[in-house]
XYZ file of C-alpha atoms in Angstrom:
491
model
C 209.360 134.791 -140.806
C 207.986 131.486 -141.998
C 209.192 129.821 -138.814
C 207.315 132.287 -136.704
C 204.123 131.746 -138.683
C 204.391 127.968 -138.265
C 204.743 128.272 -134.532
C 201.636 130.366 -134.419
C 199.797 127.521 -136.094
C 201.074 124.681 -133.835
C 200.268 126.249 -130.460
C 196.484 126.542 -130.960
C 196.300 122.964 -132.231
C 197.765 121.637 -129.025
C 195.373 123.717 -127.018
C 192.440 122.440 -129.027
C 193.532 118.824 -128.634
C 193.894 119.282 -124.915
C 190.452 120.789 -124.638
C 188.914 117.998 -126.673
C 190.541 115.372 -124.479
C 189.126 117.019 -121.366
C 185.687 117.272 -122.969
C 185.738 113.621 -124.021
C 186.659 112.497 -120.501
C 183.753 114.435 -119.051
C 181.360 112.935 -121.650
C 182.555 109.391 -120.914
C 181.901 109.879 -117.212
C 178.381 111.149 -117.873
C 177.679 108.225 -120.214
C 178.852 105.745 -117.591
C 176.599 107.301 -114.976
C 173.585 107.122 -117.296
C 174.367 103.488 -118.174
C 174.337 102.505 -114.534
C 170.808 103.914 -114.101
C 169.449 102.476 -117.405
C 168.894 98.683 -117.574
C 168.555 98.749 -121.352
C 171.757 100.637 -122.034
C 173.495 97.640 -123.544
C 170.729 97.280 -126.102
C 170.926 100.984 -126.945
C 174.682 100.635 -127.444
C 174.074 97.747 -129.811
C 171.591 99.819 -131.784
C 173.988 102.765 -131.940
C 176.466 100.588 -133.828
C 174.110 100.345 -136.794
C 173.478 104.059 -136.957
C 175.419 106.119 -139.448
C 175.713 109.751 -138.363
C 176.040 112.391 -140.962
C 177.532 115.757 -140.004
C 175.205 118.703 -140.422
C 178.020 121.270 -140.479
C 180.473 121.784 -143.262
C 183.524 123.988 -143.335
C 182.861 127.423 -144.603
C 184.817 128.595 -147.560
C 187.893 130.656 -146.877
C 187.333 134.343 -146.846
C 189.740 136.206 -149.028
C 191.637 138.785 -147.183
C 190.272 137.779 -143.798
C 192.089 136.916 -140.649
C 194.146 133.757 -140.618
C 192.317 130.577 -139.622
C 193.426 127.462 -137.909
C 193.809 124.367 -140.112
C 192.947 121.181 -138.180
C 194.623 117.878 -138.672
C 192.516 114.813 -139.733
C 192.751 113.249 -136.280
C 191.443 116.448 -134.708
C 188.596 116.639 -137.188
C 187.498 113.055 -136.380
C 187.703 113.735 -132.633
C 185.720 116.955 -133.041
C 183.054 115.177 -135.089
C 182.766 112.451 -132.454
C 182.476 115.009 -129.678
C 179.856 116.932 -131.617
C 177.887 113.744 -132.213
C 177.936 112.979 -128.505
C 176.741 116.532 -127.855
C 173.839 116.081 -130.232
C 172.793 112.799 -128.633
C 172.782 114.357 -125.169
C 170.759 117.332 -126.343
C 168.194 115.007 -128.118
C 168.891 116.597 -131.483
C 167.490 115.031 -134.698
C 169.576 112.409 -136.373
C 169.238 110.835 -139.752
C 168.979 107.030 -139.641
C 169.567 105.041 -142.736
C 168.779 101.319 -142.782
C 169.852 99.060 -145.523
C 166.904 96.964 -146.617
C 168.998 94.400 -148.366
C 170.828 93.488 -145.156
C 167.593 93.417 -143.131
C 165.864 90.859 -145.416
C 169.007 88.982 -146.315
C 167.982 85.959 -144.255
C 164.868 85.494 -146.367
C 166.942 84.720 -149.432
C 168.945 82.010 -147.753
C 168.419 78.781 -149.762
C 169.552 76.623 -146.831
C 166.883 78.137 -144.607
C 163.983 77.862 -147.066
C 163.770 74.841 -149.367
C 162.429 75.438 -152.812
C 162.902 79.180 -152.508
C 163.059 81.036 -155.798
C 165.533 83.848 -155.958
C 163.455 85.589 -158.558
C 160.626 85.863 -156.035
C 162.886 87.318 -153.318
C 161.517 90.424 -151.622
C 162.576 93.536 -153.383
C 163.760 96.665 -151.660
C 161.115 99.141 -150.811
C 163.343 101.877 -152.122
C 162.921 100.536 -155.668
C 160.253 102.404 -157.508
C 157.330 100.275 -158.709
C 155.298 101.439 -161.620
C 151.501 101.350 -161.113
C 149.549 98.786 -163.202
C 148.057 99.942 -166.432
C 144.300 100.206 -165.786
C 141.927 99.804 -168.680
C 138.327 100.951 -168.399
C 135.924 98.477 -169.995
C 133.348 99.839 -172.339
C 129.869 99.180 -170.884
C 127.294 98.625 -173.642
C 124.024 100.442 -173.500
C 121.362 97.841 -172.516
C 118.289 99.973 -172.975
C 117.123 100.703 -176.468
C 114.058 102.329 -177.841
C 112.986 99.371 -180.050
C 110.814 96.378 -179.023
C 113.520 93.776 -179.744
C 114.879 94.146 -176.229
C 111.628 92.967 -174.613
C 111.081 89.685 -176.454
C 111.345 87.659 -173.204
C 108.730 89.794 -171.489
C 106.451 89.558 -174.500
C 106.779 85.760 -174.525
C 105.865 85.597 -170.833
C 102.863 87.847 -171.314
C 101.789 85.772 -174.307
C 102.056 82.552 -172.287
C 100.057 83.968 -169.396
C 97.403 85.253 -171.769
C 97.160 81.853 -173.476
C 96.864 80.086 -170.098
C 94.134 82.477 -168.947
C 92.146 82.168 -172.164
C 92.464 78.361 -172.081
C 91.319 78.319 -168.447
C 88.199 80.320 -169.207
C 87.378 78.310 -172.332
C 87.986 74.905 -170.687
C 85.991 75.835 -167.601
C 83.046 76.959 -169.724
C 83.113 73.792 -171.848
C 83.200 71.443 -168.840
C 80.281 73.288 -167.266
C 78.389 73.089 -170.555
C 78.948 69.314 -170.829
C 77.806 68.706 -167.229
C 74.647 70.734 -167.666
C 73.968 69.032 -171.004
C 74.176 65.580 -169.373
C 71.797 66.599 -166.593
C 69.291 68.109 -169.023
C 69.425 65.057 -171.313
C 68.886 62.518 -168.484
C 66.649 64.492 -166.175
C 63.487 62.762 -167.366
C 64.866 59.251 -166.779
C 66.185 60.252 -163.332
C 62.847 61.738 -162.295
C 61.102 58.491 -163.257
C 63.322 56.439 -160.941
C 64.074 58.798 -158.017
C 62.048 61.206 -155.983
C 64.971 63.539 -155.140
C 67.484 64.558 -157.805
C 70.437 66.821 -157.099
C 70.012 67.566 -153.394
C 73.273 69.041 -152.085
C 72.322 68.559 -148.409
C 73.262 72.104 -147.381
C 69.737 72.930 -146.160
C 66.967 71.043 -144.419
C 64.628 71.661 -147.340
C 64.719 69.210 -150.232
C 66.309 70.681 -153.339
C 66.574 69.302 -156.848
C 68.494 69.829 -160.060
C 71.749 70.931 -158.388
C 75.078 69.747 -159.765
C 77.690 69.911 -157.036
C 80.949 71.299 -158.377
C 83.858 69.593 -156.638
C 86.472 70.976 -159.036
C 86.637 72.732 -162.384
C 86.435 69.340 -164.092
C 84.564 67.232 -161.501
C 80.788 67.436 -160.942
C 78.567 65.190 -158.840
C 74.829 64.544 -158.574
C 73.130 62.731 -155.690
C 69.815 60.965 -156.268
C 67.682 59.190 -153.650
C 64.159 57.940 -153.084
C 64.050 54.591 -154.911
C 63.275 51.045 -153.837
C 66.044 48.478 -153.249
C 68.792 51.129 -152.971
C 69.861 53.833 -150.565
C 70.786 56.220 -153.335
C 72.799 56.805 -156.468
C 75.844 59.062 -156.850
C 76.721 60.238 -160.362
C 80.243 61.650 -160.763
C 81.284 63.374 -163.967
C 85.084 63.229 -164.257
C 85.765 65.438 -167.231
C 89.107 66.267 -168.762
C 91.161 69.085 -167.285
C 90.422 71.435 -170.130
C 91.108 74.441 -167.900
C 94.749 73.351 -167.502
C 96.969 74.205 -170.470
C 99.647 71.718 -169.402
C 97.101 68.876 -169.316
C 95.864 69.870 -172.751
C 99.396 69.607 -174.127
C 99.945 66.249 -172.350
C 96.792 64.816 -173.949
C 98.415 65.251 -177.344
C 100.841 62.477 -176.394
C 98.549 60.439 -174.120
C 94.871 60.720 -175.081
C 92.273 60.557 -172.325
C 88.463 60.570 -172.279
C 85.672 62.111 -170.237
C 84.106 59.573 -167.888
C 80.856 59.213 -165.971
C 80.919 56.974 -162.874
C 77.565 55.846 -161.472
C 77.623 54.320 -157.992
C 74.477 52.646 -156.674
C 74.424 51.666 -152.970
C 72.112 48.675 -152.522
C 70.142 47.751 -149.443
C 71.525 44.897 -147.344
C 68.552 42.608 -147.977
C 68.343 43.264 -151.723
C 71.636 41.763 -152.874
C 73.146 38.316 -152.405
C 76.799 37.576 -151.706
C 78.728 37.638 -154.971
C 81.456 39.649 -156.722
C 81.222 40.348 -160.437
C 83.285 42.565 -162.736
C 83.255 43.083 -166.479
C 85.966 45.452 -167.696
C 88.166 46.234 -170.638
C 91.664 44.760 -170.726
C 93.109 48.163 -170.004
C 91.001 48.692 -166.874
C 90.876 45.109 -165.528
C 94.466 45.063 -164.298
C 94.078 48.391 -162.529
C 90.811 47.319 -160.871
C 92.284 44.011 -159.715
C 95.226 45.829 -158.154
C 93.276 48.645 -156.496
C 90.265 46.754 -155.073
C 90.583 44.187 -152.311
C 87.250 42.475 -153.034
C 88.292 41.551 -156.571
C 91.744 40.302 -155.517
C 90.263 38.210 -152.671
C 87.166 36.657 -154.268
C 87.660 36.779 -158.053
C 91.355 37.061 -158.904
C 91.094 35.134 -162.204
C 90.536 37.081 -165.401
C 88.652 35.257 -168.137
C 87.729 36.078 -171.694
C 84.142 37.270 -172.188
C 83.694 36.080 -175.777
C 81.620 33.072 -174.727
C 78.923 35.494 -173.558
C 78.837 37.138 -177.017
C 80.788 40.158 -175.866
C 83.653 41.954 -177.677
C 87.125 40.460 -177.334
C 88.515 43.534 -175.573
C 86.499 42.714 -172.419
C 87.615 40.488 -169.550
C 85.439 38.858 -166.920
C 86.184 38.461 -163.196
C 83.384 36.692 -161.358
C 83.054 34.723 -158.151
C 79.866 32.903 -159.107
C 79.015 31.534 -162.533
C 75.333 31.713 -161.609
C 75.541 35.460 -161.100
C 77.441 35.922 -164.356
C 74.894 34.015 -166.423
C 72.003 35.852 -164.762
C 73.386 39.390 -165.146
C 74.680 39.092 -168.728
C 71.299 38.582 -170.377
C 70.394 39.548 -173.935
C 69.487 43.151 -173.117
C 72.756 43.840 -171.318
C 74.933 42.180 -173.968
C 73.087 44.055 -176.746
C 73.778 47.432 -175.156
C 77.425 46.548 -174.449
C 77.998 45.357 -178.028
C 76.434 48.544 -179.391
C 78.357 50.904 -177.110
C 81.485 48.829 -176.557
C 83.758 51.890 -176.940
C 81.823 53.775 -174.245
C 81.643 51.020 -171.614
C 84.730 51.010 -169.371
C 83.711 48.542 -166.643
C 80.849 47.129 -164.524
C 81.692 46.236 -160.925
C 79.119 44.557 -158.637
C 80.218 43.512 -155.137
C 78.765 42.851 -151.709
C 82.248 43.357 -150.168
C 83.071 46.719 -151.700
C 85.323 48.839 -149.438
C 86.631 51.347 -151.947
C 90.045 51.479 -153.612
C 93.090 50.637 -151.564
C 94.862 53.565 -149.975
C 98.506 54.182 -150.786
C 99.483 54.508 -147.099
C 97.312 51.591 -145.978
C 100.063 49.364 -144.570
C 98.083 47.926 -141.664
C 95.708 45.032 -142.151
C 92.420 46.012 -140.635
C 88.790 45.197 -141.113
C 87.153 47.752 -143.391
C 83.507 48.633 -143.611
C 81.940 47.052 -146.672
C 78.800 47.942 -148.588
C 76.838 46.225 -151.309
C 77.518 48.416 -154.291
C 77.042 48.501 -158.062
C 79.488 50.669 -160.018
C 79.202 51.594 -163.715
C 81.886 53.529 -165.588
C 81.167 54.963 -169.044
C 83.166 57.063 -171.490
C 81.374 60.051 -173.012
C 83.271 59.760 -176.296
C 85.850 57.467 -177.772
C 88.644 59.938 -178.536
C 88.033 62.507 -175.794
C 86.581 65.212 -178.043
C 83.242 65.249 -176.240
C 80.329 67.417 -177.273
C 76.734 67.916 -176.199
C 75.530 65.542 -178.930
C 77.691 62.733 -177.491
C 76.126 63.258 -174.068
C 72.602 62.829 -175.415
C 73.502 59.474 -176.994
C 74.217 57.953 -173.565
C 70.574 57.487 -172.520
C 70.557 53.700 -173.268
C 73.491 53.249 -170.902
C 71.621 54.907 -168.021
C 68.580 52.727 -168.757
C 70.868 49.662 -168.592
C 71.948 50.804 -165.100
C 68.402 50.651 -163.738
C 67.843 47.343 -165.522
C 70.883 45.840 -163.731
C 69.727 47.241 -160.381
C 66.388 45.479 -160.734
C 68.044 42.219 -161.829
C 70.441 42.217 -158.861
C 67.494 42.740 -156.524
C 65.692 39.721 -157.970
C 68.734 37.456 -158.160
C 69.107 34.742 -155.498
C 71.945 32.290 -155.195
C 71.353 28.605 -154.791
C 71.992 26.987 -151.414
C 75.261 25.447 -152.563
C 76.564 28.695 -154.128
C 75.537 30.680 -151.074
C 77.369 28.266 -148.741
C 80.490 28.471 -150.889
C 80.350 32.256 -150.847
C 79.938 32.323 -147.053
C 82.919 30.004 -146.547
C 85.059 32.140 -148.804
C 84.123 35.288 -146.859
C 84.793 33.587 -143.526
C 88.208 32.484 -144.777
C 89.101 35.995 -145.913
C 87.862 37.398 -142.609
C 90.010 34.982 -140.606
C 93.086 35.743 -142.701
C 92.586 39.474 -142.206
C 92.088 39.001 -138.454
C 95.208 36.843 -138.308
C 97.219 39.430 -140.213
C 95.945 42.186 -137.929
C 96.823 40.103 -134.838
C 100.314 39.454 -136.216
C 100.868 43.140 -136.796
C 99.685 43.984 -133.289
C 101.978 41.321 -131.828
C 104.961 42.625 -133.773
C 104.206 46.159 -132.660
C 103.959 45.085 -129.008
C 107.227 43.130 -129.288
C 108.926 46.167 -130.787
C 107.699 48.328 -127.910
C 109.002 45.808 -125.342
C 112.385 45.678 -127.057
C 112.571 49.434 -127.061
C 111.720 49.554 -123.373
C 114.352 46.921 -122.550
C 116.951 48.790 -124.587
C 116.157 52.005 -122.741
C 116.603 50.269 -119.376
C 119.993 48.874 -120.421
C 121.140 52.285 -121.592
C 120.056 53.738 -118.274
C 122.165 51.165 -116.409
C 125.201 51.796 -118.601
C 124.923 55.553 -118.198
C 124.833 55.288 -114.408
C 128.095 56.531 -112.877
C 127.610 55.130 -109.385
C 128.576 51.417 -109.323
C 126.285 50.720 -106.384
C 123.231 52.160 -108.137
C 124.192 50.320 -111.304
C 124.329 47.019 -109.412
C 120.920 47.655 -107.818
C 119.335 48.425 -111.195
C 120.747 45.215 -112.670
C 119.389 43.160 -109.785
C 115.995 44.815 -110.149
C 115.826 43.989 -113.864
C 116.888 40.397 -113.229
C 114.118 39.983 -110.649
C 111.541 41.330 -113.132
C 112.651 38.934 -115.864
C 112.678 35.974 -113.488
C 109.191 36.850 -112.289
C 107.894 36.994 -115.851
C 109.335 33.578 -116.659
C 107.661 31.914 -113.695
C 104.418 30.063 -114.548
C 101.249 31.679 -113.343
C 99.514 29.701 -110.609
C 95.930 30.365 -109.696
C 95.281 30.156 -105.957
C 91.926 28.946 -104.662
C 90.734 29.227 -101.109
C 88.745 26.285 -99.742
C 86.570 26.859 -96.770
C 86.623 24.200 -94.049
C 83.405 22.255 -93.550
């Protein structure tokens, strides 16, 4: 009985094996035909080697009391699984592909391939779970509060702007008050010496009593209509009281209000001489800024021999003019108001202060001018009472104007002055000619350099040769001496 049952089991197995062999042969033939038509089959075969196929089917559990089932040998099971896998590939069924990340990135951890490679920094498998970083939320403080302590910067800025505005209004009002006080205190003396006082020239009608405001701290007054002079310009250079920064700077470097009186003399009413009496502080600046002083009276001498204070220095071209101008009246006023007198500058070659950008030597227009500079107060704290005390200084101005008109140099002093002016004129003309020659030479060099660059940049050798010959002919022609040809008619 057992023998019969075992024979029943062996016969189906042989049939199944035979059927599987036939099915495998058919599948191999189909795969060969598809490989012949596909150029990339060998690459697909290589990829199939790395694929691990998992069976989707599993043997069902034995049913108790059911019909007898066939038990397959291990070789038959492997052949059946292979046949089923081939079936699934042909039918484009889904497969599960598993790639090992460690083998894929194994070449990155090769120490021979990468020098200095740290194994601890080797790429980790993506399959490893990475914990997210622990995020901490910063506590943002509240920057707006209800109290005034948070706005101290704004309050300081508003306070500074308010202080600047109040200082501007106060300084502007005080400068205007000082200028008007000076005009009111000296109006009578000005009307005695000039017919027109304070004409601004904006209209054809003659006006008077007008202070021209050039800035918040600069006022000017033009007077005309007097003998021996074209006119007189009074400039009030007051402190910048409207500027808070200047007010703070004056605490470290004190300055004073100044009045500059400039009298333009007529050509026939002043001889040729240069004279300057100034304080030690102002003499160096005047000598540096004015060409007439540096050319005709560069030596600074002490003024004590003329009974003047020791803080004054004298720069004069002619001793005759110095002795004539510094009479007893002038020296008395200077000794009395020595702290208010800054300088006296008389010159027939006055051309104004030197310009910063004046690099070219050129002949400047000169005028015969008398300049007086006075300080309103000694320490800079000027008031209306200080302005009224300056009347003797203005009277000294008109006294000096009349003395200069009457002064005449001797023949010897006049000849010396003329020779000195001719010498200065020739030196200035020579310097101007030298500068013009240097400029012309520079232009010629630039032109020659441009021609050479043009020849070098020429690509055609023939044109380059012609340009060189042309330049050589020009240079040879310039070097030839100029010969003047004269035609003589036959008799």
